[in-house]
Amino acid sequence: MVKRVSQARQFEILKVRFNLIAYNVVMETIERWRQNGERHLVAVTNPHSVLLCHRDKEMRKAMGLADIVLPDGVGIVLAARLLSYPHNGRVTGPALILKLCDWGRKYRYRHYFYGGSEGVANRLAERLSKLYPGLQVAGTHCPPFRPLTEEEDKDIVEDINSTNPDIVWVGLGAPKQEKWMAGHLGHINATAMIGVGAAFDFHSENVKWSPAWARRLGMEWAYRLAQNPRRMWRRNLDSPLFLLRVIQQRLTVTLSLESKI
């Protein structure tokens, strides 16, 4: 039987269900899944990905299969405040991978790293192993950027499953990673597949992670925009549109409540 996080902790933002929970609740939930032999998908989602759900039917379907959808990005937290939802702040991909790799050592979690450009997954595993002695690395794989053939995909699934992973970290970027996880749910024998996007580049040191002060203030978007404006400017255009739609959601809810009075 599939067991989801309590619906009391689920809140809808622009028709995407979010679990506004803290890091420790995420990790405890994954451990409960592992003990019960369950298989689940975890999405770490920012405003850009929310709007992708409205533009891309496959992305929307993939997000609907996620058992936990976490609030990555200060825009999601701001939306929760505007909608008067109780929340625990952001749960970002780069921070989650560090916390879970550290915390999971006492349970001897086996981690598989799937994604990134050539060599990134290997460097990521090596660096995390140095940060967290005793980390169990099940394996790594950097897929080509082109679509995989059916035979290639089958071989990758067999390779992943042969390593007996507990966690499969997926760093393909949105919406590719969400679609990949959804398409392999039930085929990958791991407790959780977790999409963490740019965390692969940051923790492999392929791309410089934003300074701690910027992360504390939720200003990574500004730092990344300054570092790579050609790639990031389109994505950041979604932020004001996202907030405008959240305000519309709030007004709709308010008007609905007033009409019942």
PDB file of C-alpha atoms in Angstrom:
ATOM      1  CA  MET A   1       0.000   0.000   0.000  1.00  0.00           C
ATOM      2  CA  VAL A   2       1.322   3.437  -0.956  1.00  0.00           C
ATOM      3  CA  LYS A   3       1.610   5.719   2.063  1.00  0.00           C
ATOM      4  CA  ARG A   4       1.802   9.434   1.513  1.00  0.00           C
ATOM      5  CA  VAL A   5       2.845  12.213   3.842  1.00  0.00           C
ATOM      6  CA  SER A   6      -0.130  13.333   5.939  1.00  0.00           C
ATOM      7  CA  GLN A   7      -2.525  15.427   3.880  1.00  0.00           C
ATOM      8  CA  ALA A   8      -2.576  17.882   6.759  1.00  0.00           C
ATOM      9  CA  ARG A   9       0.866  18.949   5.573  1.00  0.00           C
ATOM     10  CA  GLN A  10      -0.145  19.360   1.920  1.00  0.00           C
ATOM     11  CA  PHE A  11      -1.000  22.755   0.468  1.00  0.00           C
ATOM     12  CA  GLU A  12      -1.900  23.719  -3.078  1.00  0.00           C
ATOM     13  CA  ILE A  13      -0.018  26.497  -4.830  1.00  0.00           C
ATOM     14  CA  LEU A  14      -1.263  27.173  -8.374  1.00  0.00           C
ATOM     15  CA  LYS A  15      -2.687  23.620  -8.532  1.00  0.00           C
ATOM     16  CA  VAL A  16       0.609  22.019  -7.500  1.00  0.00           C
ATOM     17  CA  ARG A  17       0.498  20.165  -4.180  1.00  0.00           C
ATOM     18  CA  PHE A  18       3.360  21.104  -1.854  1.00  0.00           C
ATOM     19  CA  ASN A  19       4.561  19.480   1.356  1.00  0.00           C
ATOM     20  CA  LEU A  20       5.664  22.438   3.467  1.00  0.00           C
ATOM     21  CA  ILE A  21       7.741  20.311   5.825  1.00  0.00           C
ATOM     22  CA  ALA A  22      11.183  20.622   7.419  1.00  0.00           C
ATOM     23  CA  TYR A  23      14.324  18.713   6.426  1.00  0.00           C
ATOM     24  CA  ASN A  24      14.081  16.341   9.391  1.00  0.00           C
ATOM     25  CA  VAL A  25      10.528  15.340   8.420  1.00  0.00           C
ATOM     26  CA  VAL A  26      11.700  14.581   4.867  1.00  0.00           C
ATOM     27  CA  MET A  27      14.502  12.349   6.141  1.00  0.00           C
ATOM     28  CA  GLU A  28      12.342  10.584   8.710  1.00  0.00           C
ATOM     29  CA  THR A  29       9.714   9.924   6.032  1.00  0.00           C
ATOM     30  CA  ILE A  30      12.317   8.415   3.696  1.00  0.00           C
ATOM     31  CA  GLU A  31      13.560   6.155   6.488  1.00  0.00           C
ATOM     32  CA  ARG A  32       9.993   5.001   7.155  1.00  0.00           C
ATOM     33  CA  TRP A  33       9.589   4.220   3.456  1.00  0.00           C
ATOM     34  CA  ARG A  34      12.837   2.252   3.518  1.00  0.00           C
ATOM     35  CA  GLN A  35      11.751   0.200   6.508  1.00  0.00           C
ATOM     36  CA  ASN A  36       8.434  -0.568   4.803  1.00  0.00           C
ATOM     37  CA  GLY A  37      10.059  -1.476   1.483  1.00  0.00           C
ATOM     38  CA  GLU A  38       8.272   1.332  -0.363  1.00  0.00           C
ATOM     39  CA  ARG A  39       9.332   3.134  -3.561  1.00  0.00           C
ATOM     40  CA  HIS A  40       8.666   6.841  -3.998  1.00  0.00           C
ATOM     41  CA  LEU A  41       9.495   9.995  -5.959  1.00  0.00           C
ATOM     42  CA  VAL A  42      10.550  13.294  -4.341  1.00  0.00           C
ATOM     43  CA  ALA A  43      10.452  16.589  -6.248  1.00  0.00           C
ATOM     44  CA  VAL A  44      12.251  19.765  -5.147  1.00  0.00           C
ATOM     45  CA  THR A  45      10.272  22.488  -6.874  1.00  0.00           C
ATOM     46  CA  ASN A  46      10.693  26.217  -7.523  1.00  0.00           C
ATOM     47  CA  PRO A  47       8.353  28.790  -9.151  1.00  0.00           C
ATOM     48  CA  HIS A  48       9.742  28.072 -12.627  1.00  0.00           C
ATOM     49  CA  SER A  49       8.843  24.385 -12.267  1.00  0.00           C
ATOM     50  CA  VAL A  50       5.352  25.263 -11.034  1.00  0.00           C
ATOM     51  CA  LEU A  51       4.711  27.273 -14.188  1.00  0.00           C
ATOM     52  CA  LEU A  52       6.192  24.463 -16.295  1.00  0.00           C
ATOM     53  CA  CYS A  53       3.366  22.301 -14.943  1.00  0.00           C
ATOM     54  CA  HIS A  54       0.902  24.696 -16.568  1.00  0.00           C
ATOM     55  CA  ARG A  55       2.730  24.636 -19.906  1.00  0.00           C
ATOM     56  CA  ASP A  56       3.781  20.992 -20.141  1.00  0.00           C
ATOM     57  CA  LYS A  57       1.273  18.168 -19.715  1.00  0.00           C
ATOM     58  CA  GLU A  58       3.975  15.557 -19.109  1.00  0.00           C
ATOM     59  CA  MET A  59       5.589  17.695 -16.421  1.00  0.00           C
ATOM     60  CA  ARG A  60       2.219  18.167 -14.722  1.00  0.00           C
ATOM     61  CA  LYS A  61       1.612  14.418 -14.779  1.00  0.00           C
ATOM     62  CA  ALA A  62       5.099  13.715 -13.417  1.00  0.00           C
ATOM     63  CA  MET A  63       4.622  16.133 -10.529  1.00  0.00           C
ATOM     64  CA  GLY A  64       1.328  14.462  -9.725  1.00  0.00           C
ATOM     65  CA  LEU A  65       3.215  11.198  -9.134  1.00  0.00           C
ATOM     66  CA  ALA A  66       5.574  12.749  -6.583  1.00  0.00           C
ATOM     67  CA  ASP A  67       4.880  11.656  -3.012  1.00  0.00           C
ATOM     68  CA  ILE A  68       6.698  14.677  -1.610  1.00  0.00           C
ATOM     69  CA  VAL A  69       6.933  18.061  -3.347  1.00  0.00           C
ATOM     70  CA  LEU A  70       9.313  20.378  -1.507  1.00  0.00           C
ATOM     71  CA  PRO A  71       9.487  24.206  -1.559  1.00  0.00           C
ATOM     72  CA  ASP A  72      12.715  25.114  -3.325  1.00  0.00           C
ATOM     73  CA  GLY A  73      13.063  28.827  -3.978  1.00  0.00           C
ATOM     74  CA  VAL A  74      12.135  31.841  -1.910  1.00  0.00           C
ATOM     75  CA  GLY A  75       9.160  32.410  -4.224  1.00  0.00           C
ATOM     76  CA  ILE A  76       7.427  29.274  -2.938  1.00  0.00           C
ATOM     77  CA  VAL A  77       7.845  30.388   0.674  1.00  0.00           C
ATOM     78  CA  LEU A  78       6.543  33.862  -0.206  1.00  0.00           C
ATOM     79  CA  ALA A  79       3.562  32.212  -1.902  1.00  0.00           C
ATOM     80  CA  ALA A  80       2.889  30.166   1.242  1.00  0.00           C
ATOM     81  CA  ARG A  81       2.886  33.368   3.292  1.00  0.00           C
ATOM     82  CA  LEU A  82       0.562  35.134   0.866  1.00  0.00           C
ATOM     83  CA  LEU A  83      -1.815  32.175   1.039  1.00  0.00           C
ATOM     84  CA  SER A  84      -1.548  31.974   4.852  1.00  0.00           C
ATOM     85  CA  TYR A  85      -0.122  28.461   4.769  1.00  0.00           C
ATOM     86  CA  PRO A  86       2.023  27.285   7.707  1.00  0.00           C
ATOM     87  CA  HIS A  87       5.509  26.461   6.466  1.00  0.00           C
ATOM     88  CA  ASN A  88       9.022  25.583   7.575  1.00  0.00           C
ATOM     89  CA  GLY A  89      10.988  27.665   5.088  1.00  0.00           C
ATOM     90  CA  ARG A  90      12.741  26.370   2.023  1.00  0.00           C
ATOM     91  CA  VAL A  91      13.961  22.820   1.466  1.00  0.00           C
ATOM     92  CA  THR A  92      16.474  23.142  -1.371  1.00  0.00           C
ATOM     93  CA  GLY A  93      18.074  20.424  -3.467  1.00  0.00           C
ATOM     94  CA  PRO A  94      21.702  21.417  -2.710  1.00  0.00           C
ATOM     95  CA  ALA A  95      21.034  21.479   1.039  1.00  0.00           C
ATOM     96  CA  LEU A  96      18.944  18.297   1.053  1.00  0.00           C
ATOM     97  CA  ILE A  97      21.623  16.216  -0.650  1.00  0.00           C
ATOM     98  CA  LEU A  98      24.164  17.280   1.987  1.00  0.00           C
ATOM     99  CA  LYS A  99      21.843  16.683   4.922  1.00  0.00           C
ATOM    100  CA  LEU A 100      20.621  13.302   3.722  1.00  0.00           C
ATOM    101  CA  CYS A 101      24.091  12.040   2.808  1.00  0.00           C
ATOM    102  CA  ASP A 102      25.253  12.991   6.297  1.00  0.00           C
ATOM    103  CA  TRP A 103      22.194  11.742   8.192  1.00  0.00           C
ATOM    104  CA  GLY A 104      21.918   8.519   6.192  1.00  0.00           C
ATOM    105  CA  ARG A 105      25.361   7.302   7.228  1.00  0.00           C
ATOM    106  CA  LYS A 106      23.989   5.858  10.461  1.00  0.00           C
ATOM    107  CA  TYR A 107      21.571   3.742   8.403  1.00  0.00           C
ATOM    108  CA  ARG A 108      24.250   2.877   5.830  1.00  0.00           C
ATOM    109  CA  TYR A 109      22.209   4.326   2.964  1.00  0.00           C
ATOM    110  CA  ARG A 110      23.517   3.476  -0.475  1.00  0.00           C
ATOM    111  CA  HIS A 111      23.474   6.488  -2.829  1.00  0.00           C
ATOM    112  CA  TYR A 112      23.418   6.420  -6.636  1.00  0.00           C
ATOM    113  CA  PHE A 113      24.119   9.650  -8.553  1.00  0.00           C
ATOM    114  CA  TYR A 114      22.479   9.922 -11.991  1.00  0.00           C
ATOM    115  CA  GLY A 115      22.943  13.041 -14.097  1.00  0.00           C
ATOM    116  CA  GLY A 116      25.246  15.926 -14.856  1.00  0.00           C
ATOM    117  CA  SER A 117      27.644  16.378 -17.743  1.00  0.00           C
ATOM    118  CA  GLU A 118      30.560  14.013 -18.318  1.00  0.00           C
ATOM    119  CA  GLY A 119      32.465  13.338 -15.104  1.00  0.00           C
ATOM    120  CA  VAL A 120      30.249  15.481 -12.861  1.00  0.00           C
ATOM    121  CA  ALA A 121      28.543  12.572 -11.059  1.00  0.00           C
ATOM    122  CA  ASN A 122      31.921  10.962 -10.311  1.00  0.00           C
ATOM    123  CA  ARG A 123      33.354  14.197  -8.928  1.00  0.00           C
ATOM    124  CA  LEU A 124      30.189  14.718  -6.896  1.00  0.00           C
ATOM    125  CA  ALA A 125      30.477  11.265  -5.339  1.00  0.00           C
ATOM    126  CA  GLU A 126      34.168  11.767  -4.592  1.00  0.00           C
ATOM    127  CA  ARG A 127      33.623  15.135  -2.932  1.00  0.00           C
ATOM    128  CA  LEU A 128      30.671  13.955  -0.850  1.00  0.00           C
ATOM    129  CA  SER A 129      32.688  10.923   0.242  1.00  0.00           C
ATOM    130  CA  LYS A 130      35.383  13.253   1.541  1.00  0.00           C
ATOM    131  CA  LEU A 131      32.844  15.466   3.302  1.00  0.00           C
ATOM    132  CA  TYR A 132      31.099  12.491   4.891  1.00  0.00           C
ATOM    133  CA  PRO A 133      33.505   9.611   5.628  1.00  0.00           C
ATOM    134  CA  GLY A 134      31.720   6.285   5.467  1.00  0.00           C
ATOM    135  CA  LEU A 135      29.252   7.467   2.822  1.00  0.00           C
ATOM    136  CA  GLN A 136      28.083   4.465   0.797  1.00  0.00           C
ATOM    137  CA  VAL A 137      28.279   5.277  -2.932  1.00  0.00           C
ATOM    138  CA  ALA A 138      26.395   2.638  -4.905  1.00  0.00           C
ATOM    139  CA  GLY A 139      27.294   4.072  -8.308  1.00  0.00           C
ATOM    140  CA  THR A 140      27.233   6.967 -10.735  1.00  0.00           C
ATOM    141  CA  HIS A 141      26.151   7.575 -14.312  1.00  0.00           C
ATOM    142  CA  CYS A 142      26.212  10.627 -16.597  1.00  0.00           C
ATOM    143  CA  PRO A 143      23.719  10.000 -19.422  1.00  0.00           C
ATOM    144  CA  PRO A 144      24.184  11.601 -22.842  1.00  0.00           C
ATOM    145  CA  PHE A 145      22.149  14.735 -23.558  1.00  0.00           C
ATOM    146  CA  ARG A 146      20.459  13.076 -26.526  1.00  0.00           C
ATOM    147  CA  PRO A 147      17.374  10.858 -26.040  1.00  0.00           C
ATOM    148  CA  LEU A 148      18.273   7.333 -24.956  1.00  0.00           C
ATOM    149  CA  THR A 149      17.373   4.308 -27.018  1.00  0.00           C
ATOM    150  CA  GLU A 150      15.141   1.708 -25.414  1.00  0.00           C
ATOM    151  CA  GLU A 151      18.098  -0.649 -25.072  1.00  0.00           C
ATOM    152  CA  GLU A 152      20.299   2.030 -23.492  1.00  0.00           C
ATOM    153  CA  ASP A 153      17.598   2.891 -20.998  1.00  0.00           C
ATOM    154  CA  LYS A 154      17.107  -0.761 -20.111  1.00  0.00           C
ATOM    155  CA  ASP A 155      20.844  -1.161 -19.516  1.00  0.00           C
ATOM    156  CA  ILE A 156      20.921   1.897 -17.249  1.00  0.00           C
ATOM    157  CA  VAL A 157      17.984   0.642 -15.189  1.00  0.00           C
ATOM    158  CA  GLU A 158      19.672  -2.744 -14.809  1.00  0.00           C
ATOM    159  CA  ASP A 159      22.930  -1.071 -13.782  1.00  0.00           C
ATOM    160  CA  ILE A 160      21.231   1.091 -11.173  1.00  0.00           C
ATOM    161  CA  ASN A 161      19.257  -1.804  -9.727  1.00  0.00           C
ATOM    162  CA  SER A 162      22.330  -4.042  -9.616  1.00  0.00           C
ATOM    163  CA  THR A 163      23.923  -1.665  -7.099  1.00  0.00           C
ATOM    164  CA  ASN A 164      21.024  -1.970  -4.613  1.00  0.00           C
ATOM    165  CA  PRO A 165      20.655   1.784  -3.966  1.00  0.00           C
ATOM    166  CA  ASP A 166      18.486   3.289  -1.256  1.00  0.00           C
ATOM    167  CA  ILE A 167      18.530   6.778  -2.789  1.00  0.00           C
ATOM    168  CA  VAL A 168      18.872   7.653  -6.475  1.00  0.00           C
ATOM    169  CA  TRP A 169      19.803  11.319  -6.820  1.00  0.00           C
ATOM    170  CA  VAL A 170      18.764  12.709 -10.217  1.00  0.00           C
ATOM    171  CA  GLY A 171      20.460  15.819 -11.568  1.00  0.00           C
ATOM    172  CA  LEU A 172      19.012  16.396 -15.031  1.00  0.00           C
ATOM    173  CA  GLY A 173      17.307  19.753 -14.484  1.00  0.00           C
ATOM    174  CA  ALA A 174      13.591  20.523 -14.815  1.00  0.00           C
ATOM    175  CA  PRO A 175      11.504  19.257 -16.475  1.00  0.00           C
ATOM    176  CA  LYS A 176      13.743  16.420 -17.672  1.00  0.00           C
ATOM    177  CA  GLN A 177      14.506  15.004 -14.239  1.00  0.00           C
ATOM    178  CA  GLU A 178      10.858  14.964 -13.118  1.00  0.00           C
ATOM    179  CA  LYS A 179       9.811  13.206 -16.324  1.00  0.00           C
ATOM    180  CA  TRP A 180      12.674  10.700 -16.010  1.00  0.00           C
ATOM    181  CA  MET A 181      11.758   9.855 -12.422  1.00  0.00           C
ATOM    182  CA  ALA A 182       8.059   9.508 -13.239  1.00  0.00           C
ATOM    183  CA  GLY A 183       8.855   7.286 -16.206  1.00  0.00           C
ATOM    184  CA  HIS A 184      11.018   5.010 -14.063  1.00  0.00           C
ATOM    185  CA  LEU A 185       8.808   4.834 -10.995  1.00  0.00           C
ATOM    186  CA  GLY A 186       8.222   1.143 -10.368  1.00  0.00           C
ATOM    187  CA  HIS A 187      11.295   0.178 -12.418  1.00  0.00           C
ATOM    188  CA  ILE A 188      14.044   1.633 -10.226  1.00  0.00           C
ATOM    189  CA  ASN A 189      14.410  -0.428  -7.056  1.00  0.00           C
ATOM    190  CA  ALA A 190      15.286   2.363  -4.644  1.00  0.00           C
ATOM    191  CA  THR A 191      13.422   3.797  -1.680  1.00  0.00           C
ATOM    192  CA  ALA A 192      13.458   7.285  -3.191  1.00  0.00           C
ATOM    193  CA  MET A 193      14.351   9.002  -6.422  1.00  0.00           C
ATOM    194  CA  ILE A 194      15.056  12.650  -5.648  1.00  0.00           C
ATOM    195  CA  GLY A 195      15.457  15.351  -8.309  1.00  0.00           C
ATOM    196  CA  VAL A 196      17.977  17.961  -7.217  1.00  0.00           C
ATOM    197  CA  GLY A 197      18.924  19.744 -10.447  1.00  0.00           C
ATOM    198  CA  ALA A 198      21.905  22.071 -10.096  1.00  0.00           C
ATOM    199  CA  ALA A 199      23.067  20.420  -6.851  1.00  0.00           C
ATOM    200  CA  PHE A 200      25.231  18.115  -8.980  1.00  0.00           C
ATOM    201  CA  ASP A 201      27.102  21.070 -10.466  1.00  0.00           C
ATOM    202  CA  PHE A 202      27.429  22.916  -7.158  1.00  0.00           C
ATOM    203  CA  HIS A 203      28.737  20.054  -5.039  1.00  0.00           C
ATOM    204  CA  SER A 204      31.041  18.699  -7.736  1.00  0.00           C
ATOM    205  CA  GLU A 205      32.406  22.257  -7.970  1.00  0.00           C
ATOM    206  CA  ASN A 206      31.608  22.298 -11.674  1.00  0.00           C
ATOM    207  CA  VAL A 207      29.697  25.527 -10.984  1.00  0.00           C
ATOM    208  CA  LYS A 208      30.321  27.835  -8.033  1.00  0.00           C
ATOM    209  CA  TRP A 209      27.599  27.615  -5.381  1.00  0.00           C
ATOM    210  CA  SER A 210      26.233  30.937  -4.198  1.00  0.00           C
ATOM    211  CA  PRO A 211      27.765  32.330  -0.970  1.00  0.00           C
ATOM    212  CA  ALA A 212      26.208  31.336   2.353  1.00  0.00           C
ATOM    213  CA  TRP A 213      24.846  34.853   2.930  1.00  0.00           C
ATOM    214  CA  ALA A 214      22.999  34.760  -0.405  1.00  0.00           C
ATOM    215  CA  ARG A 215      21.523  31.360   0.441  1.00  0.00           C
ATOM    216  CA  ARG A 216      20.371  32.554   3.865  1.00  0.00           C
ATOM    217  CA  LEU A 217      18.599  35.510   2.270  1.00  0.00           C
ATOM    218  CA  GLY A 218      17.097  33.411  -0.513  1.00  0.00           C
ATOM    219  CA  MET A 219      19.056  35.370  -3.104  1.00  0.00           C
ATOM    220  CA  GLU A 220      20.660  32.486  -5.013  1.00  0.00           C
ATOM    221  CA  TRP A 221      18.604  33.444  -8.051  1.00  0.00           C
ATOM    222  CA  ALA A 222      20.325  36.857  -8.200  1.00  0.00           C
ATOM    223  CA  TYR A 223      23.773  35.322  -7.803  1.00  0.00           C
ATOM    224  CA  ARG A 224      23.124  32.714 -10.504  1.00  0.00           C
ATOM    225  CA  LEU A 225      21.680  35.377 -12.818  1.00  0.00           C
ATOM    226  CA  ALA A 226      24.826  37.485 -12.398  1.00  0.00           C
ATOM    227  CA  GLN A 227      27.052  34.446 -13.010  1.00  0.00           C
ATOM    228  CA  ASN A 228      25.197  33.182 -16.070  1.00  0.00           C
ATOM    229  CA  PRO A 229      22.716  35.787 -17.394  1.00  0.00           C
ATOM    230  CA  ARG A 230      22.399  34.199 -20.841  1.00  0.00           C
ATOM    231  CA  ARG A 231      21.066  30.946 -19.355  1.00  0.00           C
ATOM    232  CA  MET A 232      19.132  32.259 -16.372  1.00  0.00           C
ATOM    233  CA  TRP A 233      17.296  35.372 -17.566  1.00  0.00           C
ATOM    234  CA  ARG A 234      14.398  33.514 -19.184  1.00  0.00           C
ATOM    235  CA  ARG A 235      13.818  31.405 -16.094  1.00  0.00           C
ATOM    236  CA  ASN A 236      13.778  34.467 -13.848  1.00  0.00           C
ATOM    237  CA  LEU A 237      11.069  36.060 -15.967  1.00  0.00           C
ATOM    238  CA  ASP A 238       8.741  33.454 -14.461  1.00  0.00           C
ATOM    239  CA  SER A 239       9.140  34.826 -10.931  1.00  0.00           C
ATOM    240  CA  PRO A 240       6.901  37.928 -11.263  1.00  0.00           C
ATOM    241  CA  LEU A 241       4.358  35.931 -13.292  1.00  0.00           C
ATOM    242  CA  PHE A 242       4.313  33.264 -10.573  1.00  0.00           C
ATOM    243  CA  LEU A 243       3.691  35.801  -7.810  1.00  0.00           C
ATOM    244  CA  LEU A 244       0.969  37.526  -9.832  1.00  0.00           C
ATOM    245  CA  ARG A 245      -0.862  34.207 -10.206  1.00  0.00           C
ATOM    246  CA  VAL A 246      -0.428  33.463  -6.493  1.00  0.00           C
ATOM    247  CA  ILE A 247      -2.019  36.831  -5.676  1.00  0.00           C
ATOM    248  CA  GLN A 248      -4.875  35.914  -7.996  1.00  0.00           C
ATOM    249  CA  GLN A 249      -5.245  32.592  -6.152  1.00  0.00           C
ATOM    250  CA  ARG A 250      -5.366  34.439  -2.841  1.00  0.00           C
ATOM    251  CA  LEU A 251      -8.020  36.859  -4.110  1.00  0.00           C
ATOM    252  CA  THR A 252     -10.102  33.993  -5.474  1.00  0.00           C
ATOM    253  CA  VAL A 253     -10.009  32.202  -2.125  1.00  0.00           C
ATOM    254  CA  THR A 254     -10.836  35.400  -0.237  1.00  0.00           C
ATOM    255  CA  LEU A 255     -13.794  36.232  -2.494  1.00  0.00           C
ATOM    256  CA  SER A 256     -15.070  32.664  -2.199  1.00  0.00           C
ATOM    257  CA  LEU A 257     -14.961  32.826   1.599  1.00  0.00           C
ATOM    258  CA  GLU A 258     -16.688  36.209   1.666  1.00  0.00           C
ATOM    259  CA  SER A 259     -19.490  34.949  -0.570  1.00  0.00           C
ATOM    260  CA  LYS A 260     -20.267  32.230   2.004  1.00  0.00           C
ATOM    261  CA  ILE A 261     -20.615  34.702   4.861  1.00  0.00           C
TER     262      ILE A 261
END
